Amino acid sequence: MGIDAIVWWLFAAVSVVGSLFAVLSPSIVRAVFSLLLAFGGVAGIYAVAGADFLAILQIVVYVGGVLVLIAFGILLTGRTAQALGEHEVKNRPLGILIAAGIFIGLLGALMKSSFKIGGNATNEPTTEAIGKLLLGDYIVAFEFASVFLLMALIGAAYLVRREEA
Amino acid sequence: MLLAQSWIPDLSAIFTQFAAEAVLCLAIPVIILADVFAGPARREKVAGLIGMGALVLAFVLALIQPADGVMLTKLLRADGLAKAFRLIAIATGVIAAVGAMRGEITKARTEFYVCLLGAVVGACLTAAANDLAMLYLAIETLSIAGYLLAGFRKDNAKSAEAAMKYVIFGAIASAIMLYGMTLVYGFAGTSTIATPEGMTYASIASEAATAAMSPAFLIAVVLVFAGLAYKIAAAPFQFWCPDVYEGAPTSVAAFLAVASKGAGFAVILRFFSAVTSGGDMTETLQAVLLIVALVTMTIGNLAALRQNNAKRLLAYSAIAHAGYLLVGVAVTNQAGATAVVFYMMVYLFMTLGAFYMVGIVERQTGRTDIDAYTGLGFRAPMFAACLAICLISLTGLPPTAGFPGKFFLFQQVFAHAGEQQSSLFFWGGVIGLLNGVISLGYYTRFLKVMYLCDRDQIPTGSFAFGGIDRGMVLMLTAPVLVLGIAFQGLRELADTLAKGIF
């Protein structure tokens, strides 16, 4: 096992443990901070795979944006300590069974299959290529994303706005 | 020229191939700016004017746009399928907008039109998408616009519940689909669905049939299909449908029932034509599609029998229709695709007509239960006759357009059963026909309360049905009758538009 593989497994373990804590923790604050581990671990996996731009995006958008937003949202609403503890999970054994079944099924099928898309083996910077794709082949999608975001913003602002009677 | 680098695509085609979408996209910032400068007094009127103007202009452009299959930077495809479902989406947008302006949406029309135009353009691009990334972006635009529109009645708790349920189910379905897409991308090595030379995924489909990869390939396709099944409200992803239709403004429910479903079917046709174009996996996928179709229509029809709420009833009817339409996809051939496009166009008229009339009753009585329709056959004969025509067509009986629609769909199933010696398809067709009989049970309940009620139960007071409402209802109902008899023209049109999909 090369150094790459060791680092990969390390990050994979971090993200799995983080996700498990996020799902299982009864405290919502701890769940949010466990997500930090999960997001960081995924960013690490991207980095090992040679997707440098994606790794940075993962940190900037998820850790820096989404996570901070969730944390502030929870801290500002006040009821933090036991917010999730009151919720009783029914059918836990059945849920675990189904999840495990899906996991084993997927694992078994995917272990036997071959992927045509591999990692960035040469470890070249990907930013330039991504930039060219975004403003080249994918320009329509890139521009349309702005229409989409504008619409989502206007709609969300409408839904949270308090109507003056 | 400095800009003329090889990686910059030629975008001049976008304004001829995708003029309708361009108009809709441009209208969104125009409405917002107009809102700022119009002032509070004229704000609603200006928004309505620009929004409706853009939709109508887009519809006209969509009619004359060529459908020659030109690829725009590999992301979008301007073929017949894109044209058919673009027309369906924009027409639905126009009718939903008229319904909304007559009814529930009196305030915040700027925001309503921004979301509606976003939803329409999302549906158009979903039908035209030829790349998994573009497809996902377009579907998400349609979905998020749908969430916003479903929750648009802020004073109504059910509307908020509808939006919330739609978001949660939608997020899960979206995640499942995205996972499936990454697997497909990984196996195929490309995110482009079709190239001018043929289907990109044909090669992996045929590889999958022979190699040990077949379970993984099947899982990937089923995962993508799961996300699309949510969009068309097919089993087992139909749970959101009745609650969302009930809580959402009626015109929005109509939009979700026709435009969202249509866009979903366009993708399903495109995607399955790509993955079934080679190899032995085709038979398995056909069986999966057929079984999902049968379960969906049976669940929808049986659940509808117990409904007393007109909007929930139409929701279950929409679920059942997703099942009927999937039958046309399950045969994975050209004739099946034609039948789906034909049925979708008929479905547009009868479903929008039914929803529009439910909206009229809701506006006048404030009720959506079936008893609100008591005696309408005597109080408003024209209205009741139109509703009866739409419902008979949804059942699939002659002389309405629903009959040739269902006939073409099930004709393909039995033809396929004969060709492939498939008893599954034969019995599938039989179950489908039985479903038509079940659906008679709940559609006729409307007819019963409208026409066969005790005279003394008929509420007094007038039922207003005139002006724009009457015009709209007649415009939607007349084609249901005319196409029930003279369907040859529409069938040829559907055949042209569906050409080259399989």
XYZ file of C-alpha atoms in Angstrom:
667
model
C 0.000 0.000 0.000
C 1.488 3.280 -1.122
C 1.327 6.535 0.748
C -1.544 7.652 -1.487
C -3.682 4.724 -0.470
C -2.934 5.215 3.230
C -3.937 8.885 3.057
C -7.035 7.934 1.047
C -8.166 5.397 3.642
C -7.490 7.931 6.392
C -9.716 10.547 4.795
C -12.342 7.931 3.981
C -12.423 6.816 7.607
C -12.697 10.431 8.789
C -15.659 11.115 6.509
C -17.468 7.892 7.424
C -16.967 8.439 11.163
C -18.055 12.071 10.794
C -21.199 11.078 8.911
C -22.065 8.386 11.449
C -21.705 10.848 14.320
C -23.794 13.404 12.436
C -26.604 10.897 11.985
C -26.459 9.200 15.380
C -25.645 12.042 17.746
C -28.637 13.085 19.853
C -27.282 16.606 20.198
C -27.822 18.765 17.152
C -24.762 20.893 17.868
C -22.532 17.849 17.967
C -24.183 16.569 14.795
C -23.293 19.801 13.004
C -19.700 19.697 14.115
C -19.465 16.057 13.088
C -20.523 17.193 9.625
C -17.362 19.296 9.618
C -15.370 16.073 9.822
C -17.452 14.473 7.074
C -17.086 17.424 4.695
C -13.370 17.731 5.460
C -12.845 14.027 4.846
C -14.575 14.229 1.467
C -12.443 17.231 0.544
C -9.389 15.156 1.419
C -10.551 12.309 -0.823
C -10.969 14.757 -3.702
C -7.471 16.071 -3.086
C -5.956 12.576 -3.080
C -7.780 11.790 -6.322
C -6.129 14.813 -7.908
C -9.262 16.930 -8.072
C -7.630 19.990 -6.526
C -10.267 22.492 -7.588
C -13.085 20.310 -6.322
C -11.342 19.850 -2.975
C -11.040 23.600 -2.495
C -14.646 24.126 -3.556
C -15.746 21.509 -1.043
C -13.984 23.435 1.743
C -15.149 26.868 0.609
C -18.754 25.988 -0.164
C -19.588 23.245 2.336
C -17.350 23.930 5.321
C -17.179 27.674 4.858
C -20.709 28.254 3.641
C -23.274 25.544 4.256
C -21.920 24.395 7.598
C -21.491 27.910 9.004
C -25.026 28.709 7.882
C -26.434 25.630 9.636
C -24.409 26.352 12.772
C -25.609 29.950 12.925
C -29.173 28.879 12.222
C -29.099 26.467 15.149
C -27.258 28.749 17.545
C -29.618 31.627 16.826
C -32.786 29.592 17.318
C -31.882 28.975 20.947
C -33.100 25.461 21.694
C -29.874 23.689 21.008
C -29.139 21.218 23.749
C -31.796 18.545 23.349
C -33.421 19.563 20.091
C -32.975 16.138 18.575
C -32.968 14.108 21.789
C -36.752 14.312 22.151
C -37.241 12.585 18.868
C -37.704 8.883 19.231
C -36.629 6.783 16.301
C -39.035 3.991 15.526
C -38.185 0.913 13.494
C -34.472 1.292 14.087
C -33.635 -2.407 13.554
C -35.593 -2.489 10.311
C -33.888 0.699 9.134
C -30.451 -0.696 9.917
C -31.333 -3.918 8.129
C -32.498 -2.125 4.966
C -29.516 0.217 4.960
C -27.121 -2.684 5.418
C -28.858 -4.635 2.657
C -28.582 -1.743 0.216
C -24.952 -1.191 1.184
C -23.963 -4.817 0.679
C -25.881 -5.015 -2.592
C -24.234 -1.875 -3.956
C -20.819 -2.957 -2.748
C -21.148 -6.385 -4.313
C -22.265 -4.968 -7.646
C -19.720 -2.149 -7.755
C -16.741 -4.302 -6.746
C -17.248 -6.330 -9.915
C -17.608 -3.379 -12.266
C -14.987 -1.318 -14.008
C -15.049 2.440 -14.210
C -13.915 4.271 -17.304
C -13.340 7.462 -15.335
C -10.263 7.250 -13.154
C -8.565 9.750 -10.881
C -6.312 12.520 -12.077
C -3.279 10.275 -12.211
C -0.807 12.874 -13.420
C -1.752 15.317 -10.652
C -1.938 18.293 -12.962
C -3.889 21.359 -11.889
C -7.489 20.987 -13.036
C -8.584 24.592 -12.668
C -7.715 25.647 -16.196
C -9.485 22.685 -17.762
C -12.580 23.252 -15.633
C -12.601 26.943 -16.513
C -12.407 26.157 -20.203
C -15.238 23.641 -19.886
C -17.446 26.054 -17.954
C -16.989 28.804 -20.527
C -16.770 26.354 -23.423
C -18.857 23.232 -23.777
C -20.855 23.945 -20.658
C -21.451 27.658 -21.195
C -25.205 27.198 -21.628
C -25.462 25.334 -18.333
C -23.177 27.895 -16.674
C -25.335 30.807 -17.805
C -28.560 29.000 -17.077
C -27.402 28.377 -13.524
C -27.550 32.131 -12.960
C -31.176 32.256 -14.119
C -31.905 29.344 -11.807
C -30.240 31.018 -8.822
C -32.012 34.312 -9.470
C -35.349 32.543 -9.530
C -34.596 30.566 -6.367
C -33.512 33.757 -4.588
C -36.630 35.702 -5.532
C -38.890 32.799 -4.593
C -37.177 32.182 -1.268
C -37.333 35.882 -0.417
C -41.065 35.828 -1.140
C -41.693 32.778 1.047
C -39.902 34.165 4.115
C -41.189 37.729 3.740
C -43.714 38.855 6.315
C -46.749 40.276 4.536
C -47.813 43.719 5.713
C -51.518 43.300 6.285
C -9.583 36.687 -33.699
C -8.594 36.355 -30.108
C -11.809 34.691 -29.049
C -11.892 32.135 -31.800
C -10.277 29.423 -29.735
C -11.106 25.835 -30.322
C -12.762 25.294 -26.957
C -15.257 28.115 -27.386
C -18.426 26.731 -28.966
C -20.408 28.474 -31.654
C -23.464 29.781 -29.865
C -25.128 31.508 -32.788
C -27.544 28.589 -33.055
C -29.009 29.235 -29.623
C -31.218 32.061 -30.794
C -32.790 30.016 -33.560
C -32.894 26.601 -31.885
C -33.758 27.750 -28.395
C -35.453 31.098 -28.957
C -38.405 30.214 -26.726
C -36.159 29.337 -23.796
C -34.081 32.467 -24.372
C -37.211 34.645 -24.250
C -38.347 33.007 -21.008
C -34.919 33.433 -19.407
C -34.697 37.085 -20.439
C -38.213 37.789 -19.181
C -37.225 36.902 -15.612
C -34.872 39.872 -15.010
C -37.181 42.108 -17.065
C -40.109 41.353 -14.731
C -37.946 42.058 -11.685
C -36.742 45.374 -13.099
C -40.256 46.337 -14.152
C -41.455 45.651 -10.633
C -38.879 48.078 -9.272
C -39.805 50.873 -11.663
C -43.575 50.358 -11.950
C -44.423 51.493 -8.445
C -46.842 49.857 -6.011
C -50.018 50.807 -7.873
C -49.192 49.260 -11.213
C -46.824 46.533 -10.034
C -49.192 43.543 -10.282
C -50.549 44.581 -13.645
C -47.127 45.099 -15.195
C -45.851 41.759 -13.910
C -48.891 39.972 -15.351
C -48.498 41.711 -18.666
C -44.803 40.902 -19.085
C -45.118 37.375 -17.731
C -48.045 36.453 -19.919
C -46.514 38.254 -22.911
C -43.281 36.291 -22.527
C -45.138 32.981 -22.239
C -47.275 33.656 -25.310
C -44.290 34.865 -27.320
C -42.330 31.790 -26.260
C -45.206 29.552 -27.337
C -45.337 31.154 -30.791
C -41.565 30.805 -31.125
C -41.729 27.201 -29.975
C -44.283 26.487 -32.697
C -42.045 27.791 -35.478
C -38.705 26.632 -34.080
C -37.079 23.958 -36.217
C -36.762 20.476 -34.801
C -33.866 19.147 -36.833
C -31.906 17.567 -34.050
C -29.080 20.077 -34.024
C -26.865 19.763 -31.001
C -25.973 22.856 -29.126
C -22.550 22.376 -27.591
C -23.462 18.766 -26.803
C -25.622 19.929 -23.892
C -28.950 20.402 -25.585
C -30.707 18.766 -28.456
C -33.279 20.524 -30.603
C -35.120 17.459 -31.844
C -38.772 16.544 -32.133
C -38.991 15.275 -28.583
C -37.620 18.553 -27.252
C -40.073 20.457 -29.413
C -43.080 18.367 -28.356
C -42.436 18.667 -24.639
C -41.399 22.306 -24.928
C -44.783 23.074 -26.483
C -46.515 21.101 -23.730
C -44.584 22.903 -20.978
C -45.186 26.405 -22.349
C -48.869 25.775 -23.092
C -49.309 24.461 -19.550
C -47.511 27.548 -18.247
C -49.892 29.857 -20.113
C -53.006 28.062 -18.855
C -51.693 27.786 -15.290
C -50.922 31.507 -15.353
C -54.439 32.375 -16.526
C -55.914 30.127 -13.831
C -53.688 31.607 -11.146
C -54.473 35.187 -12.131
C -58.206 34.448 -12.072
C -57.989 32.708 -8.735
C -55.529 32.329 -5.940
C -52.660 34.595 -6.908
C -53.737 38.173 -6.380
C -50.626 39.501 -4.704
C -46.937 39.064 -5.434
C -47.488 38.377 -9.112
C -43.907 39.389 -9.846
C -42.590 36.567 -7.689
C -45.195 34.165 -9.045
C -44.222 34.852 -12.641
C -40.507 34.626 -11.888
C -41.054 31.161 -10.405
C -43.484 30.086 -13.124
C -41.201 31.200 -15.957
C -38.332 29.443 -14.210
C -40.406 26.279 -13.953
C -41.408 26.439 -17.624
C -37.886 27.005 -18.881
C -36.680 24.254 -16.548
C -39.215 21.871 -18.070
C -38.223 22.886 -21.623
C -34.521 22.344 -20.968
C -35.178 19.066 -19.150
C -36.834 17.774 -22.300
C -33.959 19.016 -24.455
C -31.042 18.037 -22.212
C -28.502 15.733 -23.795
C -25.949 15.790 -21.011
C -26.303 14.456 -17.484
C -25.018 17.683 -15.901
C -27.368 19.869 -17.936
C -30.181 17.430 -17.255
C -29.640 17.627 -13.522
C -29.513 21.422 -13.566
C -32.730 21.637 -15.589
C -34.557 19.107 -13.405
C -33.508 20.942 -10.268
C -34.718 24.241 -11.735
C -38.078 22.646 -12.413
C -38.165 21.057 -8.947
C -37.171 24.131 -6.957
C -39.600 26.298 -8.906
C -42.204 23.632 -8.102
C -41.432 23.767 -4.366
C -41.753 27.557 -4.375
C -44.989 27.539 -6.361
C -46.544 24.782 -4.222
C -46.013 26.912 -1.115
C -47.196 30.109 -2.715
C -50.364 30.488 -0.633
C -48.626 31.790 2.450
C -51.878 32.257 4.377
C -52.693 28.572 3.965
C -51.138 25.966 6.264
C -51.808 23.158 3.774
C -49.869 25.018 1.117
C -46.860 25.261 3.429
C -47.183 21.559 4.236
C -47.391 20.752 0.534
C -44.224 22.706 -0.198
C -42.380 21.078 2.700
C -43.359 17.553 1.694
C -42.446 18.257 -1.887
C -39.010 19.536 -0.811
C -38.194 16.588 1.422
C -39.293 13.905 -1.031
C -37.693 15.857 -3.854
C -34.352 16.162 -2.096
C -34.190 12.411 -1.464
C -35.219 11.536 -5.014
C -32.728 14.033 -6.377
C -29.901 12.543 -4.306
C -30.743 9.013 -5.472
C -30.856 10.130 -9.103
C -27.575 11.998 -8.827
C -25.890 8.911 -7.400
C -27.201 6.870 -10.297
C -25.950 9.490 -12.751
C -22.442 9.381 -11.288
C -22.420 5.605 -11.711
C -23.618 5.852 -15.314
C -20.967 8.509 -15.958
C -18.317 6.336 -14.368
C -19.247 3.248 -16.411
C -19.638 5.071 -19.708
C -16.864 7.617 -19.320
C -19.040 10.359 -20.766
C -21.952 12.453 -19.588
C -23.329 12.951 -23.091
C -26.469 10.920 -23.675
C -26.424 10.847 -27.471
C -23.944 11.902 -30.134
C -24.644 12.371 -33.839
C -23.196 8.901 -34.389
C -25.624 7.255 -31.993
C -26.275 6.462 -28.405
C -23.280 6.814 -26.140
C -24.612 4.413 -23.564
C -25.331 1.681 -26.080
C -21.788 0.395 -25.730
C -21.934 0.108 -21.948
C -25.352 -1.443 -22.197
C -24.039 -4.193 -24.437
C -20.899 -4.582 -22.337
C -23.074 -4.873 -19.272
C -25.090 -7.666 -20.788
C -22.099 -9.909 -21.161
C -19.721 -8.936 -18.420
C -20.011 -9.218 -14.672
C -21.102 -5.607 -14.728
C -24.761 -6.216 -15.391
C -25.978 -5.891 -11.771
C -24.077 -2.613 -11.344
C -25.397 -1.271 -14.629
C -28.925 -2.253 -13.688
C -28.558 -0.562 -10.293
C -27.273 2.636 -11.908
C -30.157 2.785 -14.383
C -32.725 2.009 -11.702
C -31.307 4.740 -9.444
C -31.589 7.331 -12.216
C -35.078 6.075 -12.966
C -36.020 6.443 -9.285
C -35.352 10.162 -9.417
C -37.375 10.497 -12.597
C -40.163 8.355 -11.156
C -40.509 10.954 -8.437
C -40.949 13.684 -11.031
C -43.692 11.775 -12.843
C -45.216 10.500 -9.552
C -44.764 6.806 -10.323
C -44.733 4.113 -7.631
C -43.053 3.826 -5.193
C -42.354 7.560 -5.308
C -45.928 8.790 -5.526
C -46.604 9.556 -1.845
C -46.043 13.287 -2.152
C -48.491 13.692 -4.990
C -51.952 13.874 -3.309
C -50.783 16.075 -0.428
C -48.934 18.450 -2.713
C -51.772 18.736 -5.218
C -54.250 19.319 -2.405
C -52.226 22.035 -0.711
C -50.769 23.780 -3.729
C -52.762 26.442 -5.581
C -54.939 24.582 -8.081
C -53.246 26.105 -11.107
C -49.863 25.063 -9.714
C -51.158 21.528 -9.174
C -52.240 21.528 -12.822
C -48.771 22.664 -13.868
C -47.111 19.924 -11.826
C -49.521 17.332 -13.213
C -48.818 18.195 -16.847
C -45.567 20.105 -17.379
C -43.512 18.419 -14.657
C -44.779 15.000 -15.624
C -44.215 15.730 -19.308
C -40.626 16.812 -18.737
C -40.050 13.661 -16.703
C -41.390 11.499 -19.525
C -39.215 13.273 -22.094
C -36.136 12.376 -20.041
C -37.321 8.834 -19.421
C -37.812 8.311 -23.172
C -34.384 9.785 -23.938
C -32.579 7.945 -21.195
C -34.136 4.563 -21.828
C -33.637 4.817 -25.559
C -29.945 5.270 -24.756
C -29.610 2.409 -22.278
C -31.755 -0.100 -24.156
C -30.156 0.416 -27.532
C -27.949 -2.623 -27.240
C -27.512 -5.870 -25.414
C -29.625 -8.351 -23.530
C -30.335 -5.964 -20.661
C -33.158 -4.503 -22.715
C -35.575 -7.239 -21.756
C -34.902 -6.823 -18.035
C -35.342 -3.061 -18.241
C -38.584 -3.456 -20.183
C -39.897 -5.765 -17.482
C -38.871 -3.296 -14.746
C -40.640 -0.456 -16.545
C -43.780 -2.474 -17.172
C -44.058 -3.651 -13.571
C -43.550 -0.112 -12.248
C -46.207 1.070 -14.714
C -48.748 -1.534 -13.618
C -48.143 -0.987 -9.897
C -48.382 2.789 -10.378
C -51.678 2.731 -12.246
C -53.224 0.204 -9.877
C -52.203 2.151 -6.756
C -53.433 5.401 -8.284
C -56.774 4.011 -9.366
C -57.529 2.067 -6.184
C -56.620 5.001 -3.937
C -58.700 7.384 -6.040
C -61.810 5.287 -5.381
C -61.849 6.389 -1.758
C -61.292 10.106 -2.355
C -63.856 12.776 -1.684
C -61.630 15.722 -2.406
C -61.560 16.700 -6.066
C -57.925 17.832 -5.981
C -56.739 14.665 -4.255
C -58.822 12.610 -6.666
C -57.189 14.311 -9.626
C -53.809 13.702 -7.969
C -54.442 9.953 -7.804
C -55.734 10.142 -11.363
C -52.449 11.808 -12.324
C -50.568 8.957 -10.642
C -52.620 6.427 -12.595
C -51.870 8.276 -15.809
C -48.157 8.144 -15.087
C -48.666 4.384 -15.091
C -50.488 4.384 -18.439
C -47.794 6.537 -20.021
C -44.996 4.340 -18.652
C -46.554 1.393 -20.464
C -45.752 3.206 -23.703
C -42.131 3.612 -22.616
C -41.833 -0.011 -21.511
C -42.031 -1.354 -25.061
C -38.951 0.801 -25.899
C -39.675 1.287 -29.555
C -40.626 4.048 -31.949
C -44.344 3.272 -31.945
C -44.392 3.302 -28.148
C -42.715 6.714 -28.067
C -45.269 8.000 -30.569
C -48.086 6.722 -28.362
C -46.545 8.461 -25.329
C -46.208 11.797 -27.149
C -49.758 11.466 -28.493
C -51.192 10.627 -25.087
C -49.240 13.435 -23.436
C -50.765 15.959 -25.828
C -54.277 14.656 -25.196
C -53.555 14.487 -21.470
C -52.594 18.171 -21.585
C -56.086 19.218 -22.656
C -58.155 16.913 -20.478
C -56.109 17.331 -17.303
C -55.717 21.090 -17.580
C -59.433 21.327 -18.366
C -60.374 19.286 -15.296
C -58.039 21.240 -13.016
C -59.220 24.560 -14.415
C -62.833 23.656 -13.678
C -61.972 22.420 -10.179
C -60.336 25.827 -9.727
C -63.528 27.603 -10.794
C -65.637 25.644 -8.299
C -63.056 26.227 -5.562
C -63.101 29.963 -6.220
C -66.880 30.207 -6.070
C -67.694 27.862 -3.215
C -64.399 27.723 -1.358
C -64.696 23.940 -1.419
C -62.865 21.136 -3.152
C -64.960 18.172 -2.040
C -67.109 16.345 -4.541
C -70.372 17.454 -2.897
C -69.617 21.000 -4.007
C -70.473 19.780 -7.528
C -74.007 18.731 -6.568
C -76.563 19.646 -9.187
C -74.137 21.505 -11.433
C -75.686 19.652 -14.354
C -78.810 21.752 -13.830
C -77.297 24.939 -12.436
C -74.535 25.262 -15.018
C -75.209 22.806 -17.871
C -72.361 24.040 -20.047
C -69.838 23.770 -17.207
C -71.018 20.303 -16.208
C -70.933 19.092 -19.810
C -67.340 20.293 -20.229
C -66.243 18.663 -16.965
C -68.007 15.457 -17.992
C -66.161 15.434 -21.328
C -62.770 15.872 -19.631
C -63.516 13.124 -17.096
C -64.819 10.684 -19.710
C -61.650 11.363 -21.664
C -59.515 10.698 -18.574
C -61.331 7.377 -18.249
C -60.470 6.633 -21.857
C -63.904 6.162 -23.383
C -64.989 7.194 -26.886
C -65.882 9.610 -28.386
C -63.247 11.600 -26.472
C -59.537 11.910 -27.180
C -58.649 9.736 -24.213
C -59.873 6.717 -26.147
C -57.433 6.816 -29.088
C -54.749 7.842 -26.569
C -55.178 4.738 -24.431
C -55.818 2.607 -27.506
C -52.438 3.467 -29.055
C -50.631 2.846 -25.751
C -52.135 -0.576 -25.128
C -52.007 -1.510 -28.803
C -48.222 -1.284 -28.488
C -48.229 -3.460 -25.377
C -50.194 -6.243 -27.065
C -48.154 -5.895 -30.253
C -44.997 -6.247 -28.156
C -46.458 -9.237 -26.323
C -47.171 -10.861 -29.686
C -43.753 -10.142 -31.182
C -41.702 -11.155 -28.171
C -44.023 -13.996 -27.098
C -44.057 -12.239 -23.755
C -46.796 -13.354 -21.394
C -45.712 -10.611 -18.985
C -46.623 -7.967 -21.517
C -49.868 -9.730 -22.431
C -51.050 -9.844 -18.828
C -49.710 -6.341 -18.316
C -51.989 -5.151 -21.081
C -54.933 -6.978 -19.513
C -54.236 -5.401 -16.109
C -54.003 -2.023 -17.810
C -57.410 -2.441 -19.387
C -58.889 -3.565 -16.065
C -57.493 -0.380 -14.566
C -59.514 1.612 -17.043
C -62.628 -0.069 -15.644
C -61.609 0.771 -12.048
C -61.076 4.397 -12.981
C -64.634 4.548 -14.290
C -65.693 4.067 -10.660
C -64.376 7.370 -9.424
C -64.708 9.603 -12.473
C -68.398 8.766 -12.690
C -68.904 9.956 -9.105
C -68.575 13.487 -10.425
C -71.177 12.755 -13.069
C -73.452 11.242 -10.445
C -73.454 14.277 -8.137
C -73.702 16.667 -11.067
C -76.601 15.001 -12.864
C -78.247 12.340 -10.716
C -78.913 14.227 -7.524
C -82.225 14.851 -5.842
C -83.829 18.015 -7.087
C -84.215 19.375 -3.593
C -80.522 18.927 -2.864
C -79.469 21.332 -5.571
C -78.101 24.469 -3.928
C -79.834 27.644 -4.944
C -77.936 30.644 -6.152
C -76.247 31.201 -9.431
C -73.022 29.618 -10.596
C -71.019 32.166 -12.502
C -69.394 30.695 -15.587
C -68.665 33.253 -18.205
C -66.090 35.518 -19.754
C -62.504 34.338 -19.598
C -63.372 31.197 -17.642
C -65.876 30.027 -20.207
C -63.468 30.800 -23.040
C -60.622 28.907 -21.380
C -62.743 25.876 -20.542
C -64.158 25.666 -24.058
C -60.675 26.078 -25.521
C -59.455 23.135 -23.420
C -62.502 20.911 -23.835
C -63.179 21.331 -27.554
C -59.914 19.596 -28.591
C -60.769 16.679 -26.283
C -63.922 16.086 -28.324
C -62.494 16.909 -31.733
C -59.366 14.789 -31.234
C -61.551 11.924 -30.098
C -62.851 11.647 -33.632
C -60.283 13.328 -35.848
C -57.097 12.100 -34.224
C -55.198 11.207 -37.383
C -53.568 14.623 -37.703
C -52.309 14.629 -34.126
C -51.080 11.072 -34.506
C -49.031 12.016 -37.545
C -47.676 15.020 -35.661
C -46.740 12.804 -32.706
C -45.102 10.380 -35.107
C -42.988 13.153 -36.651
C -41.994 14.552 -33.280
C -41.099 11.183 -31.786
C -39.033 10.193 -34.817
C -35.505 9.065 -34.115
C -35.880 8.584 -30.378
C -35.501 4.835 -30.500
